[in-house]
Short mmCIF file of C-alpha atoms and ligand atoms in Angstrom, two decimals:
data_model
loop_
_atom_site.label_atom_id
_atom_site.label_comp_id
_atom_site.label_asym_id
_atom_site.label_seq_id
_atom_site.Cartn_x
_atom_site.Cartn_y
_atom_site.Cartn_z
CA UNK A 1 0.00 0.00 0.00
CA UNK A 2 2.58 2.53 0.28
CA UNK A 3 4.27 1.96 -2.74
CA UNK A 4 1.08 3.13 -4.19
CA UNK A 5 0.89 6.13 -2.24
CA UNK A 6 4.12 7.60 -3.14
CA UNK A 7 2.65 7.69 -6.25
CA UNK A 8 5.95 6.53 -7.69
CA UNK A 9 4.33 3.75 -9.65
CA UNK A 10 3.39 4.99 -12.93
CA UNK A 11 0.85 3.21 -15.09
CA UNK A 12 2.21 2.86 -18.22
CA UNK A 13 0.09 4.37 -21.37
CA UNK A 14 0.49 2.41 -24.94
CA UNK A 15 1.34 5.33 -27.22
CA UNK A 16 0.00 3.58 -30.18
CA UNK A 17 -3.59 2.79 -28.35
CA UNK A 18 -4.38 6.31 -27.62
CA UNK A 19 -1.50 8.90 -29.13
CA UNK A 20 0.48 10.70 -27.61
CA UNK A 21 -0.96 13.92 -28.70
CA UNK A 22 -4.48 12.62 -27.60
CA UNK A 23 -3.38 11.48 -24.56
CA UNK A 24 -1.60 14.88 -23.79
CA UNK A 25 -4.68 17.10 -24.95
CA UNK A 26 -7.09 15.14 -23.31
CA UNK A 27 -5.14 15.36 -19.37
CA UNK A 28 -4.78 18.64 -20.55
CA UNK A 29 -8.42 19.31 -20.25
CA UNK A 30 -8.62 17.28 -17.05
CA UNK A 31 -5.89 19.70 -15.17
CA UNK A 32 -8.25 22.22 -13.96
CA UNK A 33 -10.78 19.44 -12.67
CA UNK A 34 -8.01 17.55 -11.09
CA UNK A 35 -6.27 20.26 -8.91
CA UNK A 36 -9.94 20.93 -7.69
CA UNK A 37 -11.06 17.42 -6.81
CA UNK A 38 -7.88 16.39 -5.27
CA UNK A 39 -6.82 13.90 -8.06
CA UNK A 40 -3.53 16.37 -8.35
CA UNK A 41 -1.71 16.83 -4.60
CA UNK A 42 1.85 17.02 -3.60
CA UNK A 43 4.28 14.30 -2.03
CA UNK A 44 7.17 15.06 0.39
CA UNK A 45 10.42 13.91 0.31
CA UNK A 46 12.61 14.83 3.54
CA UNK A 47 15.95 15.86 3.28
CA UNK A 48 18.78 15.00 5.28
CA UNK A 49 21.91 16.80 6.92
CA UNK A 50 24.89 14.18 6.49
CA UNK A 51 26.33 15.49 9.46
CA UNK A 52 23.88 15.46 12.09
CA UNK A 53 21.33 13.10 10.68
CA UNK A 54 18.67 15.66 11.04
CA UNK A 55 15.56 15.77 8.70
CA UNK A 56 16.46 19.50 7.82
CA UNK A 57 14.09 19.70 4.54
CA UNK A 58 11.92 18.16 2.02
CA UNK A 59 11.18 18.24 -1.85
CA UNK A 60 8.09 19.02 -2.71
CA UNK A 61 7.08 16.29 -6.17
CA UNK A 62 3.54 17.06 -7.52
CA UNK A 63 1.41 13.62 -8.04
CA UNK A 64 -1.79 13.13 -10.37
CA UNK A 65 -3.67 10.18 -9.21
CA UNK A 66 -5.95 10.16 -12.75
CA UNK A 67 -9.29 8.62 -11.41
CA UNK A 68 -9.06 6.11 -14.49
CA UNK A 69 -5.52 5.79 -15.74
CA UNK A 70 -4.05 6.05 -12.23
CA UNK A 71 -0.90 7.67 -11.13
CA UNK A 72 0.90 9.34 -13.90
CA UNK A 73 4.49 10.54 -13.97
CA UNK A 74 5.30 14.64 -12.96
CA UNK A 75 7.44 14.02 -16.21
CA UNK A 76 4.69 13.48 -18.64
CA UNK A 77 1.90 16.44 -17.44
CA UNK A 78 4.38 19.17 -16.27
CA UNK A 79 5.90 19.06 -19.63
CA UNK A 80 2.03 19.53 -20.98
CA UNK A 81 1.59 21.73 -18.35
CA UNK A 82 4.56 24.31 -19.82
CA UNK A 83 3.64 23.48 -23.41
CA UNK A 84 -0.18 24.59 -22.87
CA UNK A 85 0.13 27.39 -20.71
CA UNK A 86 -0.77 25.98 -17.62
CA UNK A 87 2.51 25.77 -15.50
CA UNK A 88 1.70 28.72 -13.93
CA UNK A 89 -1.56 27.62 -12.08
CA UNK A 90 0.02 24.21 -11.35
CA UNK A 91 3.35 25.54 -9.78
CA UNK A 92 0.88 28.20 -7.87
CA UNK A 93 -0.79 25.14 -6.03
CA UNK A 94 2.60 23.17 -5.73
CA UNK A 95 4.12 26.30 -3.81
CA UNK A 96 0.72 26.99 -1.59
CA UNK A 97 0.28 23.23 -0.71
CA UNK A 98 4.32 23.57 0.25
CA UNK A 99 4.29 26.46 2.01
CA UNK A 100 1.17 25.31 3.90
CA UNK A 101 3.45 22.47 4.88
CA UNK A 102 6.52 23.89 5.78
CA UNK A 103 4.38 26.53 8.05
CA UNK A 104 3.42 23.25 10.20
CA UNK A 105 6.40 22.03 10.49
CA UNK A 106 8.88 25.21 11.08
CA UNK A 107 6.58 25.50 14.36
CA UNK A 108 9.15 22.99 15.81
CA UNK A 109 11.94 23.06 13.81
CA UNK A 110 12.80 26.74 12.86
CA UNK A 111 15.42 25.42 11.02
CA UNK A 112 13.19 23.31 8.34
CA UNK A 113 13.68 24.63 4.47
CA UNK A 114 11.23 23.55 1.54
CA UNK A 115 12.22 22.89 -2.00
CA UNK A 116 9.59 23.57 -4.99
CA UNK A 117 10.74 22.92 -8.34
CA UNK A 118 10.01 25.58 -10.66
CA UNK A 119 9.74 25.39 -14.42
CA UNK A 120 12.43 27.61 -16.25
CA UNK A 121 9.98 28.17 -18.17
CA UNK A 122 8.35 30.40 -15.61
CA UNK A 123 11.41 32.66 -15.16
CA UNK A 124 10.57 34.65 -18.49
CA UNK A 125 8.57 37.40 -16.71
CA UNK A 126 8.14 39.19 -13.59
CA UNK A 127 4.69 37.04 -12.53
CA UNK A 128 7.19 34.51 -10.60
CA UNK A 129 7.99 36.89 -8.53
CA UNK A 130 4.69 37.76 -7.39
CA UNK A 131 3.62 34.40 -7.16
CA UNK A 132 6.07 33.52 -5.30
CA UNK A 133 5.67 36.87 -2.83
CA UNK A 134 2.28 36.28 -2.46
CA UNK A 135 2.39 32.98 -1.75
CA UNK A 136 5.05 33.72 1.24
CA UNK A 137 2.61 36.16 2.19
CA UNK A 138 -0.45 34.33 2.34
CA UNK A 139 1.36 31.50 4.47
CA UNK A 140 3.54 33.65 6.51
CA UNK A 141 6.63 31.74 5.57
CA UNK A 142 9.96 33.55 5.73
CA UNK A 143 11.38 33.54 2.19
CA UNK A 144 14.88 32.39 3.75
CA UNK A 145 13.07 28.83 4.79
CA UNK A 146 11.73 28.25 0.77
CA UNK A 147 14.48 26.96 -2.07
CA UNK A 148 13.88 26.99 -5.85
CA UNK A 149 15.08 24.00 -7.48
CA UNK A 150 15.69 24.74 -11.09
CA UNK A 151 17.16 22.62 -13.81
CA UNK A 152 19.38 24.49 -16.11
CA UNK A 153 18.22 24.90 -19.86
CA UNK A 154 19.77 26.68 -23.19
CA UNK A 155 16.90 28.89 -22.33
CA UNK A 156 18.09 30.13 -19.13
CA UNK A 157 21.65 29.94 -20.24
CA UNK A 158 21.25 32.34 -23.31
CA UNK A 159 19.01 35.07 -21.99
CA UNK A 160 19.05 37.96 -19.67
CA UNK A 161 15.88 37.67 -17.71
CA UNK A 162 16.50 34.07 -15.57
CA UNK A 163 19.73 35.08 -14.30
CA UNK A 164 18.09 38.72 -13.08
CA UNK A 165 15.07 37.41 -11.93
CA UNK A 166 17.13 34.84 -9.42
CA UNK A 167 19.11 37.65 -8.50
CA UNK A 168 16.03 39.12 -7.21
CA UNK A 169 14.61 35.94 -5.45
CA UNK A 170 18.32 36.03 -3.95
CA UNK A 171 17.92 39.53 -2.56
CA UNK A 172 14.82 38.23 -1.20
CA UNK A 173 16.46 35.59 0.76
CA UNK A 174 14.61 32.87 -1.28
CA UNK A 175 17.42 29.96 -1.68
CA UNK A 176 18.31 28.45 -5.59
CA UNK A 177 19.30 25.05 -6.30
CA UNK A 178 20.99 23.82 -9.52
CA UNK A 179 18.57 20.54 -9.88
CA UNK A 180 19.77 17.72 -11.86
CA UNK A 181 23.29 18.88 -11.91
CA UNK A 182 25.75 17.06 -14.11
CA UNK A 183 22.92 16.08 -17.07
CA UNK A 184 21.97 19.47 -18.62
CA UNK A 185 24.80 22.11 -19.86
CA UNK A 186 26.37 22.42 -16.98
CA UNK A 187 29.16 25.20 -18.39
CA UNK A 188 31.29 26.78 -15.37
CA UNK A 189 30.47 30.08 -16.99
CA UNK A 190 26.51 29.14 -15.95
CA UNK A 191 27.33 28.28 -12.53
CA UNK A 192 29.43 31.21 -11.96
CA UNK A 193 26.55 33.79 -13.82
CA UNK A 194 23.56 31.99 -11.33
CA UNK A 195 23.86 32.85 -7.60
CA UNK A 196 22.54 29.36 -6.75
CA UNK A 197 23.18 28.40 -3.01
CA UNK A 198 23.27 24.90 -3.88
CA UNK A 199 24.22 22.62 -5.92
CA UNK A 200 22.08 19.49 -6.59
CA UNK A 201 23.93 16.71 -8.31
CA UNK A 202 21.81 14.28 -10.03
CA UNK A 203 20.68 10.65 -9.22
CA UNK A 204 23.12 9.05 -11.95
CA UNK A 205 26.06 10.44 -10.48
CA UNK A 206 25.16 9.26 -7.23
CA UNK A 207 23.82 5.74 -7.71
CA UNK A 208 27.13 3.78 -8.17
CA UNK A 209 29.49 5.75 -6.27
CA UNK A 210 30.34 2.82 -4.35
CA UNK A 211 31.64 0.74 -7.11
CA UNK A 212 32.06 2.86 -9.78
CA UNK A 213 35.41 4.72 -9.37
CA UNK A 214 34.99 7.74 -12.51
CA UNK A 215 30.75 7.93 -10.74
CA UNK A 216 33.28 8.45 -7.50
CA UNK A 217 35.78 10.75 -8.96
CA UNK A 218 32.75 12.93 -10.37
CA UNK A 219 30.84 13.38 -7.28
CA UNK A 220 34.16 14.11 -4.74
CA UNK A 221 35.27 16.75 -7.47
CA UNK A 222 31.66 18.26 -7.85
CA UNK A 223 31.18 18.49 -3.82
CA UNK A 224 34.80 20.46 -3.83
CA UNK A 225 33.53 22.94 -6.68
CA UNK A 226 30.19 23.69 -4.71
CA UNK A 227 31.72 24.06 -1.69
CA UNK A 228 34.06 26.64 -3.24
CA UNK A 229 31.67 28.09 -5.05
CA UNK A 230 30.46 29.04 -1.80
CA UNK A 231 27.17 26.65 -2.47
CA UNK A 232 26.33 23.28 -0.66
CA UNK A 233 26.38 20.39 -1.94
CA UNK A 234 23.23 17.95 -2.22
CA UNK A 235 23.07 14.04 -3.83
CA UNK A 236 19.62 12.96 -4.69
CA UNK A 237 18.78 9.02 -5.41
CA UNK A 238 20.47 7.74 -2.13
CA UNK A 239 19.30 4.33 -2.05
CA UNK A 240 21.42 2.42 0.32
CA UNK A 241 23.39 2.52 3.45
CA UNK A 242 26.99 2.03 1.57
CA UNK A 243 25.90 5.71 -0.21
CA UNK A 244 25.15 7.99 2.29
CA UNK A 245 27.82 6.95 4.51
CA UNK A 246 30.27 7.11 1.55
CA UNK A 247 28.95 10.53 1.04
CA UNK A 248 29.00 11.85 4.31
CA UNK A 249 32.70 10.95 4.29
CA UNK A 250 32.92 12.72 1.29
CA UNK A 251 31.78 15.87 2.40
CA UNK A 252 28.42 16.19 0.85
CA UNK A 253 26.17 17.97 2.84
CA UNK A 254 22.50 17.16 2.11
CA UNK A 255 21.13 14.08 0.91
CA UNK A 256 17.78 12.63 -0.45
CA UNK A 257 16.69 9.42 -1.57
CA UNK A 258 14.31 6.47 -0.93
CA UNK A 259 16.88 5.04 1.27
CA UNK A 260 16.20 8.22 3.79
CA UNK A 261 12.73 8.51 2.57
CA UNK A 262 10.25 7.64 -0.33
CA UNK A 263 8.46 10.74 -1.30
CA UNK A 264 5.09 10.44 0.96
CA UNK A 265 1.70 12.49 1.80
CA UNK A 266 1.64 15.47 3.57
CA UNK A 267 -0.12 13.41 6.36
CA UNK A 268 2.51 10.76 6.65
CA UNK A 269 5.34 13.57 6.32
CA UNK A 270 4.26 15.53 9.01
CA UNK A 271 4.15 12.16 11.20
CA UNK A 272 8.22 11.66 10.02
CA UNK A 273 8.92 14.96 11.01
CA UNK A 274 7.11 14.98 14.36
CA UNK A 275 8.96 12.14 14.95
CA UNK A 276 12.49 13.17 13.77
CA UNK A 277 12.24 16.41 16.49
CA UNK A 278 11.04 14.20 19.14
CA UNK A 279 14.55 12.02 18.74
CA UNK A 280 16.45 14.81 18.46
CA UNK A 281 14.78 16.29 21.67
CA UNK A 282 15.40 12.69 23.39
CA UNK A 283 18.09 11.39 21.92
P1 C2E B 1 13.56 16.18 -9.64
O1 C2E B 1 13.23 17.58 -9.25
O2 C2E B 1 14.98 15.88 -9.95
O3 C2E B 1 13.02 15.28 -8.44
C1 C2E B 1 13.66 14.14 -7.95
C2 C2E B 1 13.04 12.89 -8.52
O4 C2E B 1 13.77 11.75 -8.06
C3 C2E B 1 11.60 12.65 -8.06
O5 C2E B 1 10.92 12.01 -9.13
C4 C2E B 1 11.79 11.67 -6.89
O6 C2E B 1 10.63 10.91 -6.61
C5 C2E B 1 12.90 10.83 -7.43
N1 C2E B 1 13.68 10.15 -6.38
C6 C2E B 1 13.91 10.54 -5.12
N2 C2E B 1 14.71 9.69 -4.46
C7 C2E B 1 15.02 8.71 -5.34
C8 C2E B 1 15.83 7.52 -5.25
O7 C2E B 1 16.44 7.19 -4.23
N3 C2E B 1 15.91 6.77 -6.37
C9 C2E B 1 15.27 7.08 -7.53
N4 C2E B 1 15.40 6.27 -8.56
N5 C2E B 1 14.50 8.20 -7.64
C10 C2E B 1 14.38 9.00 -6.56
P2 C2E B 1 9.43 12.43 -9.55
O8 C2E B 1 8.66 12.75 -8.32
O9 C2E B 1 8.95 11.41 -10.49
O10 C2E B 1 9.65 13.79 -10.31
C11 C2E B 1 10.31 13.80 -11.54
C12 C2E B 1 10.58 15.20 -11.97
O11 C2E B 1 9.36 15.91 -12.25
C13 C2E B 1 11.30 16.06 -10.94
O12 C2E B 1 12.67 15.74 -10.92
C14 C2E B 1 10.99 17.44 -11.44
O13 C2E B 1 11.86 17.78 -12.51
C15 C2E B 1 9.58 17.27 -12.00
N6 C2E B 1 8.62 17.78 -11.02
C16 C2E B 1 8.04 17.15 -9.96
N7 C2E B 1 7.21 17.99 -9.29
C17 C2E B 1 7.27 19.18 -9.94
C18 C2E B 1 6.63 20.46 -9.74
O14 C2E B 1 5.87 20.69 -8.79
N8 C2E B 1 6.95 21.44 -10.65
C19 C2E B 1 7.83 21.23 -11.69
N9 C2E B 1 8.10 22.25 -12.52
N10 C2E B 1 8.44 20.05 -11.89
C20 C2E B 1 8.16 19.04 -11.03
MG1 MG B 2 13.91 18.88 -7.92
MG1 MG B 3 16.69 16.67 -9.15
MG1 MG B 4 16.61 14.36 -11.14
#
């Protein structure tokens, strides 16, 4: 039962029943109806610090739960989402939901930072910004205790407005991550042009670090240039014991992964994170 509410388990679709372009046009005109019934809803995934142990954050991973076609992957209707127009009303109830969240949980742990992925298609105007101000607003959040996780694109690369608009979510206090880190462009001139504040490497690098001695090589090196970049360093997919104490020793500074915790309801997460404080508090 849990592994079906993680939502990780995607029914598959067969392309050549219903077409893809069917298939994308017809969720499309589901979206609205979803977010208002409750068939779209965000999952949790907690964050750890490598040196204490500490649940210090989570990842916030929109789900769809389609009432006939079950759970279908972020992958598939975000892309839709920014194709049709409609990122902007999705990523508006990813960031409320999130925010709602994190203002439960930074009651007992002041400490507690949430990540929202954002779309770089979204960073073309100045309508992020107010989204994401009134948002903060609304929820009373500090903007220091929300991060933007944004994968790098040609898009944000070769124009003006991404890097000026992060600037200004900077001055706000708002953190950045570099998602995916490692599988996009990637140029040192990008990561010196974006004032990120971390760096998030991405699941392939991390998976095999324990046998895989260029995987190792990669990930020591890319923890040195974040850290002297002045950014942290965070490994996502850590799915076993042999990784995260690997990385730890490595210097890495966050982690995430099913091995720390599957993405989960907001329910379930709170639960984790109740309990995480009360061990701390107890040892
Ligand atoms: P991402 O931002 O890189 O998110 C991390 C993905 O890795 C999530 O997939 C998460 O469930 C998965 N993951 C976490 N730990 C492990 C692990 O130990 N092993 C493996 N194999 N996977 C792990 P998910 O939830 O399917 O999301 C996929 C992508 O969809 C995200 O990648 C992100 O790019 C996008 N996405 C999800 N939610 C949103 C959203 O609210 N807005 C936008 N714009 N994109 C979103
Ligand atoms: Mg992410
Ligand atoms: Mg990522
Ligand atoms: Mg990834």
């Amino acid at each position: 039962h849990a592994a079906e509410q993680d939502g990780t388990r995607w029914r598959l679709h067969d392309p050549s029943l219903t077409g893809q372009k069917e298939w994308n046009l017809s969720l499309l005109g589901e979206l609205d109806e979803a977010l208002d019934k409750g068939d779209i809803w965000v999952a949790y995934q907690p964050k750890m610090d490598l040196y204490s142990k500490e649940l210090i954050g989570a990842e916030a991973l929109v789900r769809w739960t389609h009432a006939v076609r079950g759970p279908v992957s972020p992958v598939e209707f975000v892309e839709m989402a920014e194709k049709h127009g409609r990122i902007d009303r999705l990523t508006d109830f990813v960031l409320n939901d999130a925010l709602k969240v994190a203002r439960s949980v930074l009651a007992d742990k002041p400490d507690f930072r949430i990540s929202v992925n954002i779309s770089p298609s979204l960073l073309v105007s100045r309508d992020i910004l107010d989204m994401v101000r009134g948002a903060l607003a609304r929820h009373e959040v500090d903007p220091t205790c929300l991060i933007l996780e944004i994968t790098e694109t040609l898009a944000i690369a070769q124009n003006e407005t991404p890097s000026l608009l992060m600037a200004e979510f900077r001055a706000m206090g708002i953190g950045l991550s570099i998602d995916d880190y490692g599988t996009g462009l990637s140029t040192l001139e990008y990561l010196r042009k974006i004032p990120a504040t971390e760096l998030k490497i991405d699941r392939r690098f991390t998976q095999d670090i324990c046998t895989d001695k260029a995987d190792r090589a990669v990930m020591r090196s890319t923890i040195q240039l974040a850290h002297a970049l002045g950014m942290k360093a965070v490994a996502e997919g850590i799915e076993t014991i042999e990784v995260i104490s690997l990385l730890s020793r490595m210097g890495c500074d966050v982690g995430q992964g099913y091995y720390i915790a599957r993405p989960m309801e907001s329910k379930a997460f709170l639960a984790r994170m109740a309990a995480d404080v009360a061990q701390i508090r107890h040892g």
